[in-house]
PDB file of C-alpha atoms in Angstrom:
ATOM      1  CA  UNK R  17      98.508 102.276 112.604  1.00  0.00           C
ATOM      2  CA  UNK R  18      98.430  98.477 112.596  1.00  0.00           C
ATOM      3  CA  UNK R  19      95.729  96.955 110.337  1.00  0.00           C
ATOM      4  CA  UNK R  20      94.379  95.102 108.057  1.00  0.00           C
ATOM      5  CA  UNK R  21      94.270  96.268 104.397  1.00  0.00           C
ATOM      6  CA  UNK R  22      92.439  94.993 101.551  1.00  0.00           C
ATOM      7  CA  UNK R  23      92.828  96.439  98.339  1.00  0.00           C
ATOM      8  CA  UNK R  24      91.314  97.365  95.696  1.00  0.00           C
ATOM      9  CA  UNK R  25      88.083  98.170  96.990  1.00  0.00           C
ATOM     10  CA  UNK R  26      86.252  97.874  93.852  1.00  0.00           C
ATOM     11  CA  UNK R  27      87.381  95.389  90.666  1.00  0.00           C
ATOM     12  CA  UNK R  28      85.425  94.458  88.000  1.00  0.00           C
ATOM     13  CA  UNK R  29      86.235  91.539  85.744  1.00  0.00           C
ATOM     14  CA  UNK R  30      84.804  89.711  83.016  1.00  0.00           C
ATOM     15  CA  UNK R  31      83.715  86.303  82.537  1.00  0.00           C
ATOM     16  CA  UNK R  32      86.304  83.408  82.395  1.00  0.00           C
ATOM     17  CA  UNK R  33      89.135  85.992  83.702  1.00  0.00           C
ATOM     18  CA  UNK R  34      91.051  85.046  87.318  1.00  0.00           C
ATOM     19  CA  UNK R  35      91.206  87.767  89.822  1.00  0.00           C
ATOM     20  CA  UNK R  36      93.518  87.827  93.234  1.00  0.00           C
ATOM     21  CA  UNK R  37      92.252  90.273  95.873  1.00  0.00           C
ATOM     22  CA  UNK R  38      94.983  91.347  98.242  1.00  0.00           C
ATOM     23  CA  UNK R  39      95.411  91.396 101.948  1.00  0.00           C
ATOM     24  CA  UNK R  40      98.009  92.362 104.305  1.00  0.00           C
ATOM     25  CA  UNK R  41      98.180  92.890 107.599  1.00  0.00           C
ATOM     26  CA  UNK R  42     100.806  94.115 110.089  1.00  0.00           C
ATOM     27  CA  UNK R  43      98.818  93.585 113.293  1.00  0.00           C
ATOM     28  CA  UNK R  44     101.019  90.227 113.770  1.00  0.00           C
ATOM     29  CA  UNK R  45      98.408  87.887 113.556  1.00  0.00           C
ATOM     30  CA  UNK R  46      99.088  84.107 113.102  1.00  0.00           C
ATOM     31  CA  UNK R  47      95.401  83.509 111.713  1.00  0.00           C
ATOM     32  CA  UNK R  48      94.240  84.845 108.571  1.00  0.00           C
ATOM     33  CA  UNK R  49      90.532  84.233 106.756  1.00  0.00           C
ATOM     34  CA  UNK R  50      88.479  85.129 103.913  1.00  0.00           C
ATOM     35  CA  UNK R  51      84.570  85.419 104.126  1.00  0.00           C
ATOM     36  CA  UNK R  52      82.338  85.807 101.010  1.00  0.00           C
ATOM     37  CA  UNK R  53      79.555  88.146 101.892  1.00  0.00           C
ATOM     38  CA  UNK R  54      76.162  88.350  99.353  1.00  0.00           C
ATOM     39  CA  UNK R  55      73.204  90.747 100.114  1.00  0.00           C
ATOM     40  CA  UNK R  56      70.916  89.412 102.817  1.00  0.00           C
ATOM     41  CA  UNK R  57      73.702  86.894 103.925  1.00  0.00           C
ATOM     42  CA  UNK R  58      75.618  85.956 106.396  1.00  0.00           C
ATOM     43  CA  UNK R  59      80.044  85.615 105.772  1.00  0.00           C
ATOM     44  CA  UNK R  60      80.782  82.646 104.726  1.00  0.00           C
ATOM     45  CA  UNK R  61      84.180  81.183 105.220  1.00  0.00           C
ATOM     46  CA  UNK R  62      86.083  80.539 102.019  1.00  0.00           C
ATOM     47  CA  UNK R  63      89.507  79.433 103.175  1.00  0.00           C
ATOM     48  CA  UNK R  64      91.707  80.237 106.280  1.00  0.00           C
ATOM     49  CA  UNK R  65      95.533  79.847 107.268  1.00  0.00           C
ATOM     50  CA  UNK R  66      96.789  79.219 111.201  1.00  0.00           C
ATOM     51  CA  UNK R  67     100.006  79.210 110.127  1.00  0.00           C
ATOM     52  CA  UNK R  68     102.693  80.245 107.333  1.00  0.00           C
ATOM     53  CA  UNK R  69     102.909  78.262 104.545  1.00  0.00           C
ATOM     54  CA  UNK R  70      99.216  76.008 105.897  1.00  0.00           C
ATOM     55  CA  UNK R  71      95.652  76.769 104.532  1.00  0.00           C
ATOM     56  CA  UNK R  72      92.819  75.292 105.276  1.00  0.00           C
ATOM     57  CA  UNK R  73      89.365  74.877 103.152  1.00  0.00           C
ATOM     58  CA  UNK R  74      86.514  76.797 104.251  1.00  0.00           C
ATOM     59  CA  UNK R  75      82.576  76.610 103.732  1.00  0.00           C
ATOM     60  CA  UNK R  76      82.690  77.188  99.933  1.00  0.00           C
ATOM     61  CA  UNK R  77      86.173  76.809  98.782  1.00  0.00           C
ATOM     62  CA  UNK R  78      85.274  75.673  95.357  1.00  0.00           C
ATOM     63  CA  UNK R  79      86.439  78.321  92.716  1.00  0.00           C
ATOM     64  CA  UNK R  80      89.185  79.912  95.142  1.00  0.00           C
ATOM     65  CA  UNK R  81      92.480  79.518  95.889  1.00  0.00           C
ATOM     66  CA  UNK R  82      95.245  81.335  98.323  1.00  0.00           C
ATOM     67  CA  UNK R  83      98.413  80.980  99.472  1.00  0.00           C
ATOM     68  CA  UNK R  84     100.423  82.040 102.838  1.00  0.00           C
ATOM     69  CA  UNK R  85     103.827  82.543 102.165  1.00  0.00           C
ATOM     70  CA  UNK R  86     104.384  85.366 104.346  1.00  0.00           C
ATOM     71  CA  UNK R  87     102.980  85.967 107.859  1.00  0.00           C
ATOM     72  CA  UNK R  88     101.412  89.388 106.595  1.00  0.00           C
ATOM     73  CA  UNK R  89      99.862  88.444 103.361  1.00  0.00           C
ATOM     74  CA  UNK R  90      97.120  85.661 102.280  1.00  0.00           C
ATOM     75  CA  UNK R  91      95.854  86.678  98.980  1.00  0.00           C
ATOM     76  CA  UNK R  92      92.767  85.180  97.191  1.00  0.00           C
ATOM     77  CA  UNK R  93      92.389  84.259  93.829  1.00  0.00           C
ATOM     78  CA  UNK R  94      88.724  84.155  92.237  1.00  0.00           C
ATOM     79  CA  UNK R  95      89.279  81.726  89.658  1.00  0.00           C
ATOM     80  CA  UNK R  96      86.797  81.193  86.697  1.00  0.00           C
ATOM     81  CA  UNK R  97      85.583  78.150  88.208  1.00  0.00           C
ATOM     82  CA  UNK R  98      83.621  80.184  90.172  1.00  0.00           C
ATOM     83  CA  UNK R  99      80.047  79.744  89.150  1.00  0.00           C
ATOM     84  CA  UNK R 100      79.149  83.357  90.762  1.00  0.00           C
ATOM     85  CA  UNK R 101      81.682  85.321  92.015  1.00  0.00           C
ATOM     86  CA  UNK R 102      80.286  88.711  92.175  1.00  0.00           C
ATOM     87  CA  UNK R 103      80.507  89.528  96.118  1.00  0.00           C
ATOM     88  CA  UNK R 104      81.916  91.432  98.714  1.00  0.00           C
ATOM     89  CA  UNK R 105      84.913  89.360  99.927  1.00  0.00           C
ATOM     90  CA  UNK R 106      86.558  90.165 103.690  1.00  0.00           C
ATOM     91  CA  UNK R 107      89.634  89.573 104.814  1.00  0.00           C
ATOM     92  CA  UNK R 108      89.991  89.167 108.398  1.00  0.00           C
ATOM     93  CA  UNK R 109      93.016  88.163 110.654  1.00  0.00           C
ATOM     94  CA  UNK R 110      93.629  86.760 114.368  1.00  0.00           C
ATOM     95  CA  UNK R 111      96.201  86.112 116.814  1.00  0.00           C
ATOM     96  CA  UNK R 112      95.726  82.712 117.068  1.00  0.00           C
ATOM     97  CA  UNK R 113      93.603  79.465 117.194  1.00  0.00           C
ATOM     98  CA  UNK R 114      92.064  80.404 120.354  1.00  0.00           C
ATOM     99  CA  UNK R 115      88.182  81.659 120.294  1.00  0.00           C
ATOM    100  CA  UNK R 116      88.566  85.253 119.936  1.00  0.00           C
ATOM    101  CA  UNK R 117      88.093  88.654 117.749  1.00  0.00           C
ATOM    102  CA  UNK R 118      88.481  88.298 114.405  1.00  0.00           C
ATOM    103  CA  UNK R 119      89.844  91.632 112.647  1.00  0.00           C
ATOM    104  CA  UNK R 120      88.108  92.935 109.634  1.00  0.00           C
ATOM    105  CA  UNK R 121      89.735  94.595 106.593  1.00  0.00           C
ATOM    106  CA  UNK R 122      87.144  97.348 104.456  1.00  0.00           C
ATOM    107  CA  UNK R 123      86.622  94.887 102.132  1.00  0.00           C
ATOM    108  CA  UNK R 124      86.689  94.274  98.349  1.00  0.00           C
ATOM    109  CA  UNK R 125      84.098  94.438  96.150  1.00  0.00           C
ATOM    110  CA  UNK R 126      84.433  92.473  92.531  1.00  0.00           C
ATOM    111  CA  UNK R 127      81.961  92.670  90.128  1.00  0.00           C
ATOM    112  CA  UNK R 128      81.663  90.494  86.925  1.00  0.00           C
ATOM    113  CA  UNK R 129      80.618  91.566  83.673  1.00  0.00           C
TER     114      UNK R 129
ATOM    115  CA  UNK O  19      65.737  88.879 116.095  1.00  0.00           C
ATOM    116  CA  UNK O  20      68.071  87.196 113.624  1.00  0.00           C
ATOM    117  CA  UNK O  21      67.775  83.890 111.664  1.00  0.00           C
ATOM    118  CA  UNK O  22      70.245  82.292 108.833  1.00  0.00           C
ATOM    119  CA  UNK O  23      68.656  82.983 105.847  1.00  0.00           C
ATOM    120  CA  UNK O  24      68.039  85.144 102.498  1.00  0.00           C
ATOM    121  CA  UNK O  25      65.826  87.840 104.433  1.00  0.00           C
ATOM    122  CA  UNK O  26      67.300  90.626 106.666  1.00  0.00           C
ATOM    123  CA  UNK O  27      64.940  91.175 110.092  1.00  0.00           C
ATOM    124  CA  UNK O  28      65.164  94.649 110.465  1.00  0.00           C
ATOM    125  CA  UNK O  29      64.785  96.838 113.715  1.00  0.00           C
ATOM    126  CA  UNK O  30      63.414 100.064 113.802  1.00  0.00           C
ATOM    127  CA  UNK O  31      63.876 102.448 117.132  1.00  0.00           C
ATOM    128  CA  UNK O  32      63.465 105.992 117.920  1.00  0.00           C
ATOM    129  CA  UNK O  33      66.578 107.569 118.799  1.00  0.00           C
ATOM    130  CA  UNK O  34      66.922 107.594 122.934  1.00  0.00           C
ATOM    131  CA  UNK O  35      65.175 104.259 123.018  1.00  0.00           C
ATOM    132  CA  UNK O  36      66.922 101.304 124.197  1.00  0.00           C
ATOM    133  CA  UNK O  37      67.218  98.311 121.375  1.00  0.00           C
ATOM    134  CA  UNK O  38      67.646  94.391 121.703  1.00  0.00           C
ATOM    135  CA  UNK O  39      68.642  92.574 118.692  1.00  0.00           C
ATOM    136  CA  UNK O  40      68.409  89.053 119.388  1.00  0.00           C
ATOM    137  CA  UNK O  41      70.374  86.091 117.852  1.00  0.00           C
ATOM    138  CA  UNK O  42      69.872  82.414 117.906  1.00  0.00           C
ATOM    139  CA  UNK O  43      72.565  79.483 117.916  1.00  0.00           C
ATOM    140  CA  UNK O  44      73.103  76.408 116.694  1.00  0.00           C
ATOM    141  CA  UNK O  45      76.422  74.604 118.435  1.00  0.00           C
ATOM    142  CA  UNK O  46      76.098  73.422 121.550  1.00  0.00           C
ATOM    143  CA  UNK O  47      80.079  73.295 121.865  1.00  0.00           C
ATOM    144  CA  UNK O  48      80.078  76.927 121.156  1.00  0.00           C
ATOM    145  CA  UNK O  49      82.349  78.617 123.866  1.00  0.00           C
ATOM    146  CA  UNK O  50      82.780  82.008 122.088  1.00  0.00           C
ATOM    147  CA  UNK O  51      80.294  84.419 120.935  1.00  0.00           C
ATOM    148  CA  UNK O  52      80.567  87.817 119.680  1.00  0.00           C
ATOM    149  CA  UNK O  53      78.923  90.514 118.096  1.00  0.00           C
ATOM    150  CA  UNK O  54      79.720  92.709 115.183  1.00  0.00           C
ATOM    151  CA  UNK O  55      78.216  96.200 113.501  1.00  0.00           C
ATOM    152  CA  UNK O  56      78.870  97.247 109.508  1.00  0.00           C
ATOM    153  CA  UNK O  57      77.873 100.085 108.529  1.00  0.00           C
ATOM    154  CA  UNK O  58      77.463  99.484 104.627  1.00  0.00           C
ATOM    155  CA  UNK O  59      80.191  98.923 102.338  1.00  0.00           C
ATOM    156  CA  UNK O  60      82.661  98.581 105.232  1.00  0.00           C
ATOM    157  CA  UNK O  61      84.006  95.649 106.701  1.00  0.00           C
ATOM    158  CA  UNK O  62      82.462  94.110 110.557  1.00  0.00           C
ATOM    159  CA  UNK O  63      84.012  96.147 113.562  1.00  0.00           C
ATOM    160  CA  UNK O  64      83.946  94.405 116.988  1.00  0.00           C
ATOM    161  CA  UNK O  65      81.275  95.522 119.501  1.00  0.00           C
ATOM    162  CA  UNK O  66      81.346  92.774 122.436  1.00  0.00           C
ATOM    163  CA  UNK O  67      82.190  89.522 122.911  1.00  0.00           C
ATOM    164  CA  UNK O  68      81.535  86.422 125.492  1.00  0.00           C
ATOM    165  CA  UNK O  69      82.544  83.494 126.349  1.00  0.00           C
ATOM    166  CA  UNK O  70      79.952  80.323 127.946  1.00  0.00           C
ATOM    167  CA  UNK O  71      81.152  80.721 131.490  1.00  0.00           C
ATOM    168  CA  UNK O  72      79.230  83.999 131.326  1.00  0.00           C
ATOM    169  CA  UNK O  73      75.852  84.827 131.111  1.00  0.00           C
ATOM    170  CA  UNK O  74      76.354  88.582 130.820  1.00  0.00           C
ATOM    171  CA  UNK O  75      78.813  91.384 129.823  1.00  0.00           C
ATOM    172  CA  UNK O  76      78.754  94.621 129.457  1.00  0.00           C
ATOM    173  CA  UNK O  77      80.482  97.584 127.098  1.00  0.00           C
ATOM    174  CA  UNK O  78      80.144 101.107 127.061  1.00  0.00           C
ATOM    175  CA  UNK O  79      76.294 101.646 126.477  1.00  0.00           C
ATOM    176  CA  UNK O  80      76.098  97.363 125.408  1.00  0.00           C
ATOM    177  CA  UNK O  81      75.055  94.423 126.878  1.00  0.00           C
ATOM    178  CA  UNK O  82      75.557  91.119 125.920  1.00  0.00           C
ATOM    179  CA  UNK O  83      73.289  88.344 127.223  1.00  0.00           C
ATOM    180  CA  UNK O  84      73.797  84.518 126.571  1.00  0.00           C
ATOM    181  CA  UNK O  85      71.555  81.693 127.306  1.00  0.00           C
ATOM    182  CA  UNK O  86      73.200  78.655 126.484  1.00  0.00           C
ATOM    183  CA  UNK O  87      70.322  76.646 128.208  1.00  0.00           C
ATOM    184  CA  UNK O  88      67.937  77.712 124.886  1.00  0.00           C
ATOM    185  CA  UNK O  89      70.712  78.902 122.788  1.00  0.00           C
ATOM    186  CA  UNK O  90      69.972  82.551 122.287  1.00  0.00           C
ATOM    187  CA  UNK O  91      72.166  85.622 122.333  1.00  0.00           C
ATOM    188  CA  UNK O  92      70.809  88.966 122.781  1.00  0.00           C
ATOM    189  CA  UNK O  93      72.776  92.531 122.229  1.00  0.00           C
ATOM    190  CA  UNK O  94      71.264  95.231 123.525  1.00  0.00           C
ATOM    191  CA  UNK O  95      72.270  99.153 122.842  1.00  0.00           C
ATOM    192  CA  UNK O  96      71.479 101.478 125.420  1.00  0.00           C
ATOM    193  CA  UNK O  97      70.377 105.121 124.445  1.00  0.00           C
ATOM    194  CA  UNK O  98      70.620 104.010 120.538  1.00  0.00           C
ATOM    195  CA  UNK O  99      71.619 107.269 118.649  1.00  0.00           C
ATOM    196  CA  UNK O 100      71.884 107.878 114.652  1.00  0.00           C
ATOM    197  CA  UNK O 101      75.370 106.527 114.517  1.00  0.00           C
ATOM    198  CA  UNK O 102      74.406 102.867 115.781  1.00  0.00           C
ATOM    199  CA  UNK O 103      72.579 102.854 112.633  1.00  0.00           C
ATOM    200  CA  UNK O 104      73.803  99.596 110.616  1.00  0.00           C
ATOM    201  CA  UNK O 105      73.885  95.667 110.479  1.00  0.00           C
ATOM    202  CA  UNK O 106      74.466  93.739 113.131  1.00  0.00           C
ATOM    203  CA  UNK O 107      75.898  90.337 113.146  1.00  0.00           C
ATOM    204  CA  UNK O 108      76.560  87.595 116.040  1.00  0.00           C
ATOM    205  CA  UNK O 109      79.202  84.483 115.536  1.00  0.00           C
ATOM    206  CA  UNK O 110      79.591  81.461 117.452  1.00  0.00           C
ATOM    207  CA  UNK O 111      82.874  79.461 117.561  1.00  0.00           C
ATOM    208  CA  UNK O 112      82.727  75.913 116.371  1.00  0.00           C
ATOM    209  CA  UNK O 113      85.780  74.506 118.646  1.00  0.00           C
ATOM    210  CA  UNK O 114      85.211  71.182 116.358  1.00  0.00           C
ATOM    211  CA  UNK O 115      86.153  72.878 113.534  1.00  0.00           C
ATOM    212  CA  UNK O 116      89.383  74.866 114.361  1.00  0.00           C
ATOM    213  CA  UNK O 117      87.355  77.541 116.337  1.00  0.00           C
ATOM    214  CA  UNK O 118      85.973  79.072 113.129  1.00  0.00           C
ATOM    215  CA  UNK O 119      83.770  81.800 113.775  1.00  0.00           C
ATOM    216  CA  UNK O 120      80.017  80.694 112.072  1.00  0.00           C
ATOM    217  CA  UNK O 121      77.934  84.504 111.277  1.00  0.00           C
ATOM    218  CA  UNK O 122      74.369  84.942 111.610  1.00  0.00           C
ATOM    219  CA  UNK O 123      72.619  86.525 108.365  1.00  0.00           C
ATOM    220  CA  UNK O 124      72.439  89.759 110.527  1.00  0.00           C
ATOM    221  CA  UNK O 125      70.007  92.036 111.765  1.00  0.00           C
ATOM    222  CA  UNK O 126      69.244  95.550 110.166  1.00  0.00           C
ATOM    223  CA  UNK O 127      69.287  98.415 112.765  1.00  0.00           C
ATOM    224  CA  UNK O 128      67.440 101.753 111.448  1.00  0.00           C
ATOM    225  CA  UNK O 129      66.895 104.605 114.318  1.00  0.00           C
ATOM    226  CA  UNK O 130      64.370 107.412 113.688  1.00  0.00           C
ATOM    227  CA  UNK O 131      65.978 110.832 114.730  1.00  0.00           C
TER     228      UNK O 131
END
């Protein structure tokens, strides 16, 4: 089945601690994102990638980092930098720059203690 | 209807009845617009979509309406049953911006069985 997968589901970490969320996808997508989500809220766009080895900033990039070295994969580091990082983060891919459907992963959800 | 914001408008139907969740823009270079449902704790799956040389589509028991004249969407579920239960979210593209997709806060759906 072609997808997006986003793993682990649920992480918890503690204060001052980096974290990198996964996501792969094998639905050959040239466009990759990750959205922040918080309760009551909109997604907001952290960062995004068009293109191997490119990223872009997003809305709220500050406290994240990823990298695209492989069409399939764009993982996202939470770094400690981030003032408040407990969220639900989304990973979603595309098939290009074009308007059109973004695909969702299930999500992760990382909790700081 | 649906706003961007910290509070979630919710919509409450009896199952059978028809609903309208409505949705309200801000880009007037938006070309792209598309709805989303999550149900909670998954990740947004795709319901409709439309682009500004429509003013209507329609899905299997959804409708899509756009009115790019006072920048409102509207989705509207025909026969809403248990299952359509969840939040629903509309997007606009920002072609300025790389097309990024820009979410609504999202509207609450509950149906009464």
């Amino acid at each position: 089945d072609g997808g997006i997968t986003q793993s682990p589901k649920y992480l918890f970490r503690k204060e001052g601690q980096n974290v990198t969320l996964s996501c792969e996808q094998n639905l050959n997508h040239d466009a990759m994102y990750w959205y922040r989500q918080d309760p009551g809220q909109g997604l907001r766009l952290i960062y995004y990638s068009q293109i191997v080895n490119d990223f872009q900033k997003g809305d709220i990039a500050e406290g994240y980092s990823v990298s695209r070295e492989k069409k399939e994969s764009f993982p996202l580091t939470v770094t400690s930098a981030q003032k408040n990082p407990t969220a639900f983060y989304l990973c979603a891919s595309s098939m290009g720059t074009a308007p059109g459907e973004l695909f969702f992963g299930e999500g992760s959800r990382l909790t700081v203690l | 209807g649906e706003s961007v914001g910290l509070h979630l408008p919710t919509l409450s139907v009896q199952e059978g009845d028809n609903s309208i969740i409505n949705c309200a823009y801000s880009n007037s270079a938006s070309d792209y617009f598309i709805w989303y449902k999550q149900e909670s704790g998954k990740g947004p799956q795709f319901i409709i979509d439309i682009r500004s040389n429509m003013d209507k589509r329609q899905g299997q028991r959804v409708t899509v309406l756009l009115n790019k004249t006072v920048k409102h969407l509207s989705l509207q579920i025909a026969a809403t049953q248990p299952g359509d239960s969840a939040v629903y979210f509309c997007a606009e593209n920002w072609p300025e911006y790389g097309n990024k997709l820009v979410f609504g806060a999202g509207t609450i759906l509950r149906v009464k069985s």
